[in-house]
PDB file of N, CA and C in Angstrom:
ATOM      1  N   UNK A 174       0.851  -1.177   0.000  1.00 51.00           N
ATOM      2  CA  UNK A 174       0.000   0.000   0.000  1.00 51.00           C
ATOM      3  C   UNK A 174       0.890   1.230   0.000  1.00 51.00           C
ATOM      4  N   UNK A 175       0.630   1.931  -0.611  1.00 67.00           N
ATOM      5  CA  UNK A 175       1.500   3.332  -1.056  1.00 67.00           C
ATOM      6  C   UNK A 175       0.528   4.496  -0.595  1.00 67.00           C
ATOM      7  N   UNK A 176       1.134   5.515   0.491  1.00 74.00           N
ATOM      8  CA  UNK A 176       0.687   6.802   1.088  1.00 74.00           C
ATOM      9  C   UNK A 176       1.383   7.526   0.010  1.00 74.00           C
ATOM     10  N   UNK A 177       0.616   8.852  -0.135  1.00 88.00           N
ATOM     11  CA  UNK A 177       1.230   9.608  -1.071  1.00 88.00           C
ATOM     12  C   UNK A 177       1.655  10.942  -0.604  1.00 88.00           C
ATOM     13  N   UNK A 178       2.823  11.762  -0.798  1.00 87.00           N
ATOM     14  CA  UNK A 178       3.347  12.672   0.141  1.00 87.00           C
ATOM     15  C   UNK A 178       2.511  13.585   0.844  1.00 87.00           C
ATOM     16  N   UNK A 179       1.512  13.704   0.404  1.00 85.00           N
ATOM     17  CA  UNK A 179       0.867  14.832   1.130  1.00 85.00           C
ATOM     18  C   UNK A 179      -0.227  14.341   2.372  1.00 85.00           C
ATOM     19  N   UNK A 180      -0.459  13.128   1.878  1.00 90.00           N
ATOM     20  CA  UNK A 180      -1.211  12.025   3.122  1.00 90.00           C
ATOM     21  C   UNK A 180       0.054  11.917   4.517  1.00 90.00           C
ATOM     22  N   UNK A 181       1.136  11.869   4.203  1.00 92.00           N
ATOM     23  CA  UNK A 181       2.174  11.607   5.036  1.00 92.00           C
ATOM     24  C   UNK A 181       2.216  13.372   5.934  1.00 92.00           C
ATOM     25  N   UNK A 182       2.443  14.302   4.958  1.00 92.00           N
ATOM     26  CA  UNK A 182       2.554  15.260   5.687  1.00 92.00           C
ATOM     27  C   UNK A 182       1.390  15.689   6.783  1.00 92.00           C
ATOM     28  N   UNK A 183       0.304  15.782   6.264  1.00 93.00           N
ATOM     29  CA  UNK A 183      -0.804  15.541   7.156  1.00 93.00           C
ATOM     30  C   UNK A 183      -0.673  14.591   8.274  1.00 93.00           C
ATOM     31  N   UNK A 184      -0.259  13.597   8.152  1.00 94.00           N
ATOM     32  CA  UNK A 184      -0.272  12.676   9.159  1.00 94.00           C
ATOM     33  C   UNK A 184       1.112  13.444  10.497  1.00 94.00           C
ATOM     34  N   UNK A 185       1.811  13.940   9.843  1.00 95.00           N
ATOM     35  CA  UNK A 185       2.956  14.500  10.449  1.00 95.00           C
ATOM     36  C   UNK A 185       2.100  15.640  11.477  1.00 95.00           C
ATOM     37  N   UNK A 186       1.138  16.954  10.315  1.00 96.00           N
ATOM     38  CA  UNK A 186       0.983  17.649  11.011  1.00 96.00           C
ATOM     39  C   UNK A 186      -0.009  17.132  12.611  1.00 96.00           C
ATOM     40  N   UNK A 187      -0.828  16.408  11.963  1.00 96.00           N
ATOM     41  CA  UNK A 187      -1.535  15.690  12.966  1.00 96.00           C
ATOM     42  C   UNK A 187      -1.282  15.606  14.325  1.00 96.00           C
ATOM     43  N   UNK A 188      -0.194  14.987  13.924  1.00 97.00           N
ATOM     44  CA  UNK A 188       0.709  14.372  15.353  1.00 97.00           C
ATOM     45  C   UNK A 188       1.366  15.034  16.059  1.00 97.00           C
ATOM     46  N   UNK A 189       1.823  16.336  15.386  1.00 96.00           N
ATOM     47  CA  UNK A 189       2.442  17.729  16.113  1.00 96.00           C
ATOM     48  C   UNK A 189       1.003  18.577  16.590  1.00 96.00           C
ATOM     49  N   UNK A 190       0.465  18.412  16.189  1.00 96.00           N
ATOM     50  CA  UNK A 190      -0.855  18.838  16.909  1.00 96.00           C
ATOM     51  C   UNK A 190      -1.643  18.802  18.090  1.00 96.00           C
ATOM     52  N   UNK A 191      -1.116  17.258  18.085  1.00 97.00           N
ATOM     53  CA  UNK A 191      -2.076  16.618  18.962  1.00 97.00           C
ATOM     54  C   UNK A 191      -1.018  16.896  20.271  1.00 97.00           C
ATOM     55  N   UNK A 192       0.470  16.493  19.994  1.00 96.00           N
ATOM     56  CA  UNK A 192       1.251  16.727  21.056  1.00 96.00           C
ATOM     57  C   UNK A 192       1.213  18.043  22.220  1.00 96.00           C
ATOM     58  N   UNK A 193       1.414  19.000  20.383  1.00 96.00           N
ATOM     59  CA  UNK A 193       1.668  20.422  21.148  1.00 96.00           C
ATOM     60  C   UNK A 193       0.444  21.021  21.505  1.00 96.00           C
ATOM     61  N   UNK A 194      -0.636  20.493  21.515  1.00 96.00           N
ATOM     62  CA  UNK A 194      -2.459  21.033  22.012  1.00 96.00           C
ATOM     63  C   UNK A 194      -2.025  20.153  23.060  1.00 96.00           C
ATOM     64  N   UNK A 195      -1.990  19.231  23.608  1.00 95.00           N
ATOM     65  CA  UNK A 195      -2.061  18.479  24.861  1.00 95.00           C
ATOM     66  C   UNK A 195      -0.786  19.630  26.031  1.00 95.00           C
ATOM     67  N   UNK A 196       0.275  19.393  25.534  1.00 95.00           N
ATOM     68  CA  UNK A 196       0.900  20.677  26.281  1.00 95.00           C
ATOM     69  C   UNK A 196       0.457  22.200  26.622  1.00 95.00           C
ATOM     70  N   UNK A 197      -0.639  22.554  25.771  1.00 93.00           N
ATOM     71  CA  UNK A 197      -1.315  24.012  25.878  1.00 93.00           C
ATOM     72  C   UNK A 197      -2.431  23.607  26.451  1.00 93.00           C
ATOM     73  N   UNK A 198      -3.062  22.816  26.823  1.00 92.00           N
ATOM     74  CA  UNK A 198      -4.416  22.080  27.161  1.00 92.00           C
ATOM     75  C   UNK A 198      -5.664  22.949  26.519  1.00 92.00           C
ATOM     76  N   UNK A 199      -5.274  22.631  25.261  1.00 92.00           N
ATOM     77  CA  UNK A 199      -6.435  22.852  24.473  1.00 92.00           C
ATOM     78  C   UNK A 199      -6.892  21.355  23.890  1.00 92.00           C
ATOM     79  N   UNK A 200      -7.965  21.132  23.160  1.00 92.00           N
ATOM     80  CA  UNK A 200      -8.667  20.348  22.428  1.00 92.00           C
ATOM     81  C   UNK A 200      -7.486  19.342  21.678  1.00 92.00           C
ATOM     82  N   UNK A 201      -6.758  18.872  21.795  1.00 93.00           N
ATOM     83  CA  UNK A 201      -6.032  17.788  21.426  1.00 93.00           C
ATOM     84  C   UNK A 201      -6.012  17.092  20.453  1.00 93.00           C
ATOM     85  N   UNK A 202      -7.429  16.427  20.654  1.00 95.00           N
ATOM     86  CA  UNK A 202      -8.365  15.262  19.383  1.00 95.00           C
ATOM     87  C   UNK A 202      -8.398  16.156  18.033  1.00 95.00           C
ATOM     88  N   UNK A 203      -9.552  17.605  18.352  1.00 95.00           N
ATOM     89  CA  UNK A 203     -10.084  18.404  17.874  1.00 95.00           C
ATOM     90  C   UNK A 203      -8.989  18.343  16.686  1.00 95.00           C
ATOM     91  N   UNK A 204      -8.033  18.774  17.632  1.00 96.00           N
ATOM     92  CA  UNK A 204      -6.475  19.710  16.735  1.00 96.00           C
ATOM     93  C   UNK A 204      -6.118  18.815  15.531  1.00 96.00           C
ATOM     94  N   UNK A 205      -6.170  17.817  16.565  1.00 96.00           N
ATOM     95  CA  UNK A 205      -5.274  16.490  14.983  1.00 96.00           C
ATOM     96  C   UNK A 205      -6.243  16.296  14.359  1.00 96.00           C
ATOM     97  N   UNK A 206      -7.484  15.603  14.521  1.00 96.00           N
ATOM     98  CA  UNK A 206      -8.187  15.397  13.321  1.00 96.00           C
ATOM     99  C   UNK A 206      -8.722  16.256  12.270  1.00 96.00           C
ATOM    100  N   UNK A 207      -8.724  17.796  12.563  1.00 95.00           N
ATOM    101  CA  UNK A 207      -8.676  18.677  11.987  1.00 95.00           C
ATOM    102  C   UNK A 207      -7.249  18.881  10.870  1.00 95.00           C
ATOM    103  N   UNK A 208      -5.986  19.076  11.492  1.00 94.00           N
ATOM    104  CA  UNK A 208      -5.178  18.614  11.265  1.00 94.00           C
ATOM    105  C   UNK A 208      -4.738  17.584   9.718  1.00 94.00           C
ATOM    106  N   UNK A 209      -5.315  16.560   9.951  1.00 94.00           N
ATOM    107  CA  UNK A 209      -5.093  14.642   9.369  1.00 94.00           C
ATOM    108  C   UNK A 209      -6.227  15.247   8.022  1.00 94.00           C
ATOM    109  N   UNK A 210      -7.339  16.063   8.426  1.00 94.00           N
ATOM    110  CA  UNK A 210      -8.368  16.722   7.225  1.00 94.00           C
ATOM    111  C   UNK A 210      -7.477  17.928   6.462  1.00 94.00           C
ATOM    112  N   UNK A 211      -8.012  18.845   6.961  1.00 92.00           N
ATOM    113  CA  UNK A 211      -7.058  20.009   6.087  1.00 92.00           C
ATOM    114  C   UNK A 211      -5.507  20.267   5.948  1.00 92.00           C
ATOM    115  N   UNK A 212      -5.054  20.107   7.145  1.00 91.00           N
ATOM    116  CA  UNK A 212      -3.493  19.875   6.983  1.00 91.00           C
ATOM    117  C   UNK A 212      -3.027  21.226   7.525  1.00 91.00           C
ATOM    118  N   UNK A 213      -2.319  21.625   6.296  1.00 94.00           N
ATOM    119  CA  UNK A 213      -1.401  23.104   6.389  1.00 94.00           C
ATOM    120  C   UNK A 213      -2.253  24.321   7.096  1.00 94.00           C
ATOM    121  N   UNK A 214      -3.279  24.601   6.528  1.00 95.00           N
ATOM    122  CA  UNK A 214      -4.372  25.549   6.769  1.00 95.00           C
ATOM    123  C   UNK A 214      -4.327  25.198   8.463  1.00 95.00           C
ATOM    124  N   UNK A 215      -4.722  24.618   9.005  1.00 96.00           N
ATOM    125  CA  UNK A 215      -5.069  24.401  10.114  1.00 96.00           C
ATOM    126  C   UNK A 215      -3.768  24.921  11.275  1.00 96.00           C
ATOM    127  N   UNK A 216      -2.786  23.971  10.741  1.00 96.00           N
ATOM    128  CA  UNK A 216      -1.546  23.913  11.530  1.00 96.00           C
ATOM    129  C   UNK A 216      -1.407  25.970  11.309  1.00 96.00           C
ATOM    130  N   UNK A 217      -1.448  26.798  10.624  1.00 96.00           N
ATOM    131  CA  UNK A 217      -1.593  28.196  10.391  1.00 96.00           C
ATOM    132  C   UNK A 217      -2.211  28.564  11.561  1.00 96.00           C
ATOM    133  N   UNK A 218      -3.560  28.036  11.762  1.00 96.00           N
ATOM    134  CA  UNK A 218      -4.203  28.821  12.533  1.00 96.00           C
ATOM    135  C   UNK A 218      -4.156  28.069  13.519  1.00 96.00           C
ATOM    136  N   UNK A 219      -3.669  26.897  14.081  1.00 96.00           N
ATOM    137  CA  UNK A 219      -3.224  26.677  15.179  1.00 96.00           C
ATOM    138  C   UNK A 219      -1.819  27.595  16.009  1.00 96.00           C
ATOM    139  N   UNK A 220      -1.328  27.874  14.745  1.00 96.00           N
ATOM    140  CA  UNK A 220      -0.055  29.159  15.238  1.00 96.00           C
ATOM    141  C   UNK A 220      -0.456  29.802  15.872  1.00 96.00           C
ATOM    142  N   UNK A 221      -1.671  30.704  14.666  1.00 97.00           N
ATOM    143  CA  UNK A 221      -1.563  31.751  15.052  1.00 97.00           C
ATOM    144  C   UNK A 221      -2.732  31.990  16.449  1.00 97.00           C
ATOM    145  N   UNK A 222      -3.190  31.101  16.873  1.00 94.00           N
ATOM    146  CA  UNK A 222      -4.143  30.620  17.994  1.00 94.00           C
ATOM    147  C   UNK A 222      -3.316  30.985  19.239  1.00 94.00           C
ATOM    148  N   UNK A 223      -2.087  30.671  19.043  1.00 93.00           N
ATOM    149  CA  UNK A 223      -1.368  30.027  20.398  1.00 93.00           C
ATOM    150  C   UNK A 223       0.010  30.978  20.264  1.00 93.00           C
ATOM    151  N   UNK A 224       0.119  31.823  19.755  1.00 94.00           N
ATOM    152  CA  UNK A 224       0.661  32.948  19.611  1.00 94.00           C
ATOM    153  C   UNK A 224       1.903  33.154  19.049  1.00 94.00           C
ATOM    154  N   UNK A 225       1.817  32.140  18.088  1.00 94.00           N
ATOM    155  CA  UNK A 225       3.067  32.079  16.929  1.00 94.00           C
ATOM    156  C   UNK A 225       2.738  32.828  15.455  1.00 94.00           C
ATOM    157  N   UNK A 226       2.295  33.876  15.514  1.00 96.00           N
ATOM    158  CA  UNK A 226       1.799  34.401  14.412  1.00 96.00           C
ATOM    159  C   UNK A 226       2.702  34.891  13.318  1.00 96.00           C
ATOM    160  N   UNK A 227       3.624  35.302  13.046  1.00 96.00           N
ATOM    161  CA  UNK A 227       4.263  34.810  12.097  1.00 96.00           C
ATOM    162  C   UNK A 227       4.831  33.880  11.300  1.00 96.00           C
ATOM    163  N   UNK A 228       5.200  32.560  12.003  1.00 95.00           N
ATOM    164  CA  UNK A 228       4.928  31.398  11.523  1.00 95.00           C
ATOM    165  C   UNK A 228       3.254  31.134  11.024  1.00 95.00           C
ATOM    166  N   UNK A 229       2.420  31.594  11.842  1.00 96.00           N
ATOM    167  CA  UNK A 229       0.983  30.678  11.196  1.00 96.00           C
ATOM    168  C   UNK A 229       0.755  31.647  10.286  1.00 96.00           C
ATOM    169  N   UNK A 230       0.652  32.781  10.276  1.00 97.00           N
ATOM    170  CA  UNK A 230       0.450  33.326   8.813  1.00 97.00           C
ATOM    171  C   UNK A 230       0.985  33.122   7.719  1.00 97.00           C
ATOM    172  N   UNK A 231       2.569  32.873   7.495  1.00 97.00           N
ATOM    173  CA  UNK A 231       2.926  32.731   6.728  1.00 97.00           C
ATOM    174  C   UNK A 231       2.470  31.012   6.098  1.00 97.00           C
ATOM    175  N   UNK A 232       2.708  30.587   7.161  1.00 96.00           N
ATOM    176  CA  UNK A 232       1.767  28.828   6.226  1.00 96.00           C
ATOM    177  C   UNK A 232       0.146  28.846   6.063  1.00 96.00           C
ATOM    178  N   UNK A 233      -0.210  29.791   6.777  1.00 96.00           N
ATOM    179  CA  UNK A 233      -1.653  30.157   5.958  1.00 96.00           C
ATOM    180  C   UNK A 233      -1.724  30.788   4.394  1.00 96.00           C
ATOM    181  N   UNK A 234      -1.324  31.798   4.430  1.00 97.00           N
ATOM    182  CA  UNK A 234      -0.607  32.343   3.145  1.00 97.00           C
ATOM    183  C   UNK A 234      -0.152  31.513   1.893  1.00 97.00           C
ATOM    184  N   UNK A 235       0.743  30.527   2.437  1.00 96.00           N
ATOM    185  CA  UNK A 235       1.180  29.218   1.687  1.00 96.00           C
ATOM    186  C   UNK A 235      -0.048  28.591   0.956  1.00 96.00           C
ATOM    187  N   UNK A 236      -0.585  27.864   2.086  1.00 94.00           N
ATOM    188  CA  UNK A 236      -1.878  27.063   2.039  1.00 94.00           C
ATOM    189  C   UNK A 236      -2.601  27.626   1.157  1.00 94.00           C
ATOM    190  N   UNK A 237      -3.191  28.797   1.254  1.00 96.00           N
ATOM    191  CA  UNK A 237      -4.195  29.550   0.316  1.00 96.00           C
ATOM    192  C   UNK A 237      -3.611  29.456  -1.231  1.00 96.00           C
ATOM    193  N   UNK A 238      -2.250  30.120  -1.022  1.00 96.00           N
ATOM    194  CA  UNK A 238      -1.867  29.853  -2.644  1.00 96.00           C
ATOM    195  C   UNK A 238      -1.744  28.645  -2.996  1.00 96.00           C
ATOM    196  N   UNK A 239      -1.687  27.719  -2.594  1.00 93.00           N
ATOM    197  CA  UNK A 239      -1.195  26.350  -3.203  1.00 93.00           C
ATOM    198  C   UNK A 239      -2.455  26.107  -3.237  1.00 93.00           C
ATOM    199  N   UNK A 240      -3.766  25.803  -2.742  1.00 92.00           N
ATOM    200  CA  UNK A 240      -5.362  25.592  -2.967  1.00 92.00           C
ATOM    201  C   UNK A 240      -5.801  26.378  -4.400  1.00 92.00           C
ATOM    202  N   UNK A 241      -5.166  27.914  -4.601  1.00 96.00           N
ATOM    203  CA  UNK A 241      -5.304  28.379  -5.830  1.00 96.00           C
ATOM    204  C   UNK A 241      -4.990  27.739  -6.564  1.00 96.00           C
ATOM    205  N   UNK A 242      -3.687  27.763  -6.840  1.00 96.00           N
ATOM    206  CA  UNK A 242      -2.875  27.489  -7.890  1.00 96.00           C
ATOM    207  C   UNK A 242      -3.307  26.088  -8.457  1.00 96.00           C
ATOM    208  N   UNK A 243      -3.818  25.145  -7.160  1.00 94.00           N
ATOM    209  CA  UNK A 243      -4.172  23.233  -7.479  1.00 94.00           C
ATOM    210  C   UNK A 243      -5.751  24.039  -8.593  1.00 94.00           C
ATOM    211  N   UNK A 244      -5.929  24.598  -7.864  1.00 96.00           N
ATOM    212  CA  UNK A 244      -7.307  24.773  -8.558  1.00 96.00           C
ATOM    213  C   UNK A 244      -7.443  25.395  -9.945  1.00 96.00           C
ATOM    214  N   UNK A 245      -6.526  26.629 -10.294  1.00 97.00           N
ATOM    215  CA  UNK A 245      -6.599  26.906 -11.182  1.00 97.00           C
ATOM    216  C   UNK A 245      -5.830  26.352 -12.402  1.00 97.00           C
ATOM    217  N   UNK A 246      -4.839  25.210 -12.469  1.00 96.00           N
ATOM    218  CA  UNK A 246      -4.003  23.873 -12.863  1.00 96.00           C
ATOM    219  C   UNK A 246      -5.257  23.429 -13.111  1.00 96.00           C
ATOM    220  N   UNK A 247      -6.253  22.800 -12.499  1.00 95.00           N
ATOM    221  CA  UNK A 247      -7.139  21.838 -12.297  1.00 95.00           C
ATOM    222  C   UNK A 247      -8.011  22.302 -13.678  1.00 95.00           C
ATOM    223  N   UNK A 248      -8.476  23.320 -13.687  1.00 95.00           N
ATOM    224  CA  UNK A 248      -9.157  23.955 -14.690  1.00 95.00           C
ATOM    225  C   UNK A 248      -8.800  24.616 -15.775  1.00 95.00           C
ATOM    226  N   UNK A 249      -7.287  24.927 -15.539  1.00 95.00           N
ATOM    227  CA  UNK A 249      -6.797  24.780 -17.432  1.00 95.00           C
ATOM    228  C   UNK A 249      -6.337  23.390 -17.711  1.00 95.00           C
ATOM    229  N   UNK A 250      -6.358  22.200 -17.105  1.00 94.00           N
ATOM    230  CA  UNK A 250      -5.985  20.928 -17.478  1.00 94.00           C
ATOM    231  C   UNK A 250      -7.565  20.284 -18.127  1.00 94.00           C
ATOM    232  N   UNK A 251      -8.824  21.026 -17.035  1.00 94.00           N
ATOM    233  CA  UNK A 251      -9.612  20.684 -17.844  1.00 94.00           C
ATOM    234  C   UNK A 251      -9.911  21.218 -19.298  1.00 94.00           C
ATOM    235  N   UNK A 252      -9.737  22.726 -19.479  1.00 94.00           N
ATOM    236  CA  UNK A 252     -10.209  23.154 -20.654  1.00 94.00           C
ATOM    237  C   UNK A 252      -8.822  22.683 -22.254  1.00 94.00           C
ATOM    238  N   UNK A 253      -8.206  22.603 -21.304  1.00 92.00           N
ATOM    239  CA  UNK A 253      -6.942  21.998 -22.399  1.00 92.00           C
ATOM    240  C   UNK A 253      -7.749  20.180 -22.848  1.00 92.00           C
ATOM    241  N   UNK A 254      -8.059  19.364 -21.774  1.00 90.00           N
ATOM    242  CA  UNK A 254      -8.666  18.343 -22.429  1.00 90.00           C
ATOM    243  C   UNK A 254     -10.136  18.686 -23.701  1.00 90.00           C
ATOM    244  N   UNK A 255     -10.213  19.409 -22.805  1.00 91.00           N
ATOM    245  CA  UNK A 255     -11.503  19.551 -24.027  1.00 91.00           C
ATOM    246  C   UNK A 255     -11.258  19.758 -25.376  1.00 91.00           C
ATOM    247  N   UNK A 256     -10.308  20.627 -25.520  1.00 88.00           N
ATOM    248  CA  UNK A 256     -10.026  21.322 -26.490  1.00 88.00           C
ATOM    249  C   UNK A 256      -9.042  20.290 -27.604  1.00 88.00           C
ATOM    250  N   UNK A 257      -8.079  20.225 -27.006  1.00 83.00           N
ATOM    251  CA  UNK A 257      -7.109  18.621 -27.624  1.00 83.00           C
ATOM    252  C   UNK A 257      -7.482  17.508 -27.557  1.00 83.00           C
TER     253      UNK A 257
END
């Protein structure tokens, strides 16, 4: 069975989540499975939650463009099939 890199990173952020929310005694579960779902986005605003805000903005920032960019790839790959 083959994970594919971005399933792995998620799983990473997850787990730093869950650790570093159990040390802040916030929501723990909440954090990672949120986390293991959206990924990058989350771990952002878990920063910037807990008062690392330059780190979480800037991987929010990240996150947003890379959701663009998948998306707008996504939709000239479609109109390129159509067309060719």
């Amino acid at each position: 069975m083959e994970l594919s890199f971005g399933l792995i990173i998620n799983i990473i952020i997850a787990i730093y989540l869950y650790v570093d929310a159990k040390k802040r005694d916030k929501s723990a579960f909440i954090w990672a499975i949120l986390g293991l779902i959206i990924g990058p986005l989350v771990l952002g605003i878990y920063l910037i939650q807990t008062g690392r805000k330059l780190a979480g903005w800037i991987i929010v920032i990240f996150a947003i463009f890379w959701v663009i960019l998948i998306i707008v790839l996504g939709v000239l790959g479609a109109i390129a099939g159509l067309l060719f």
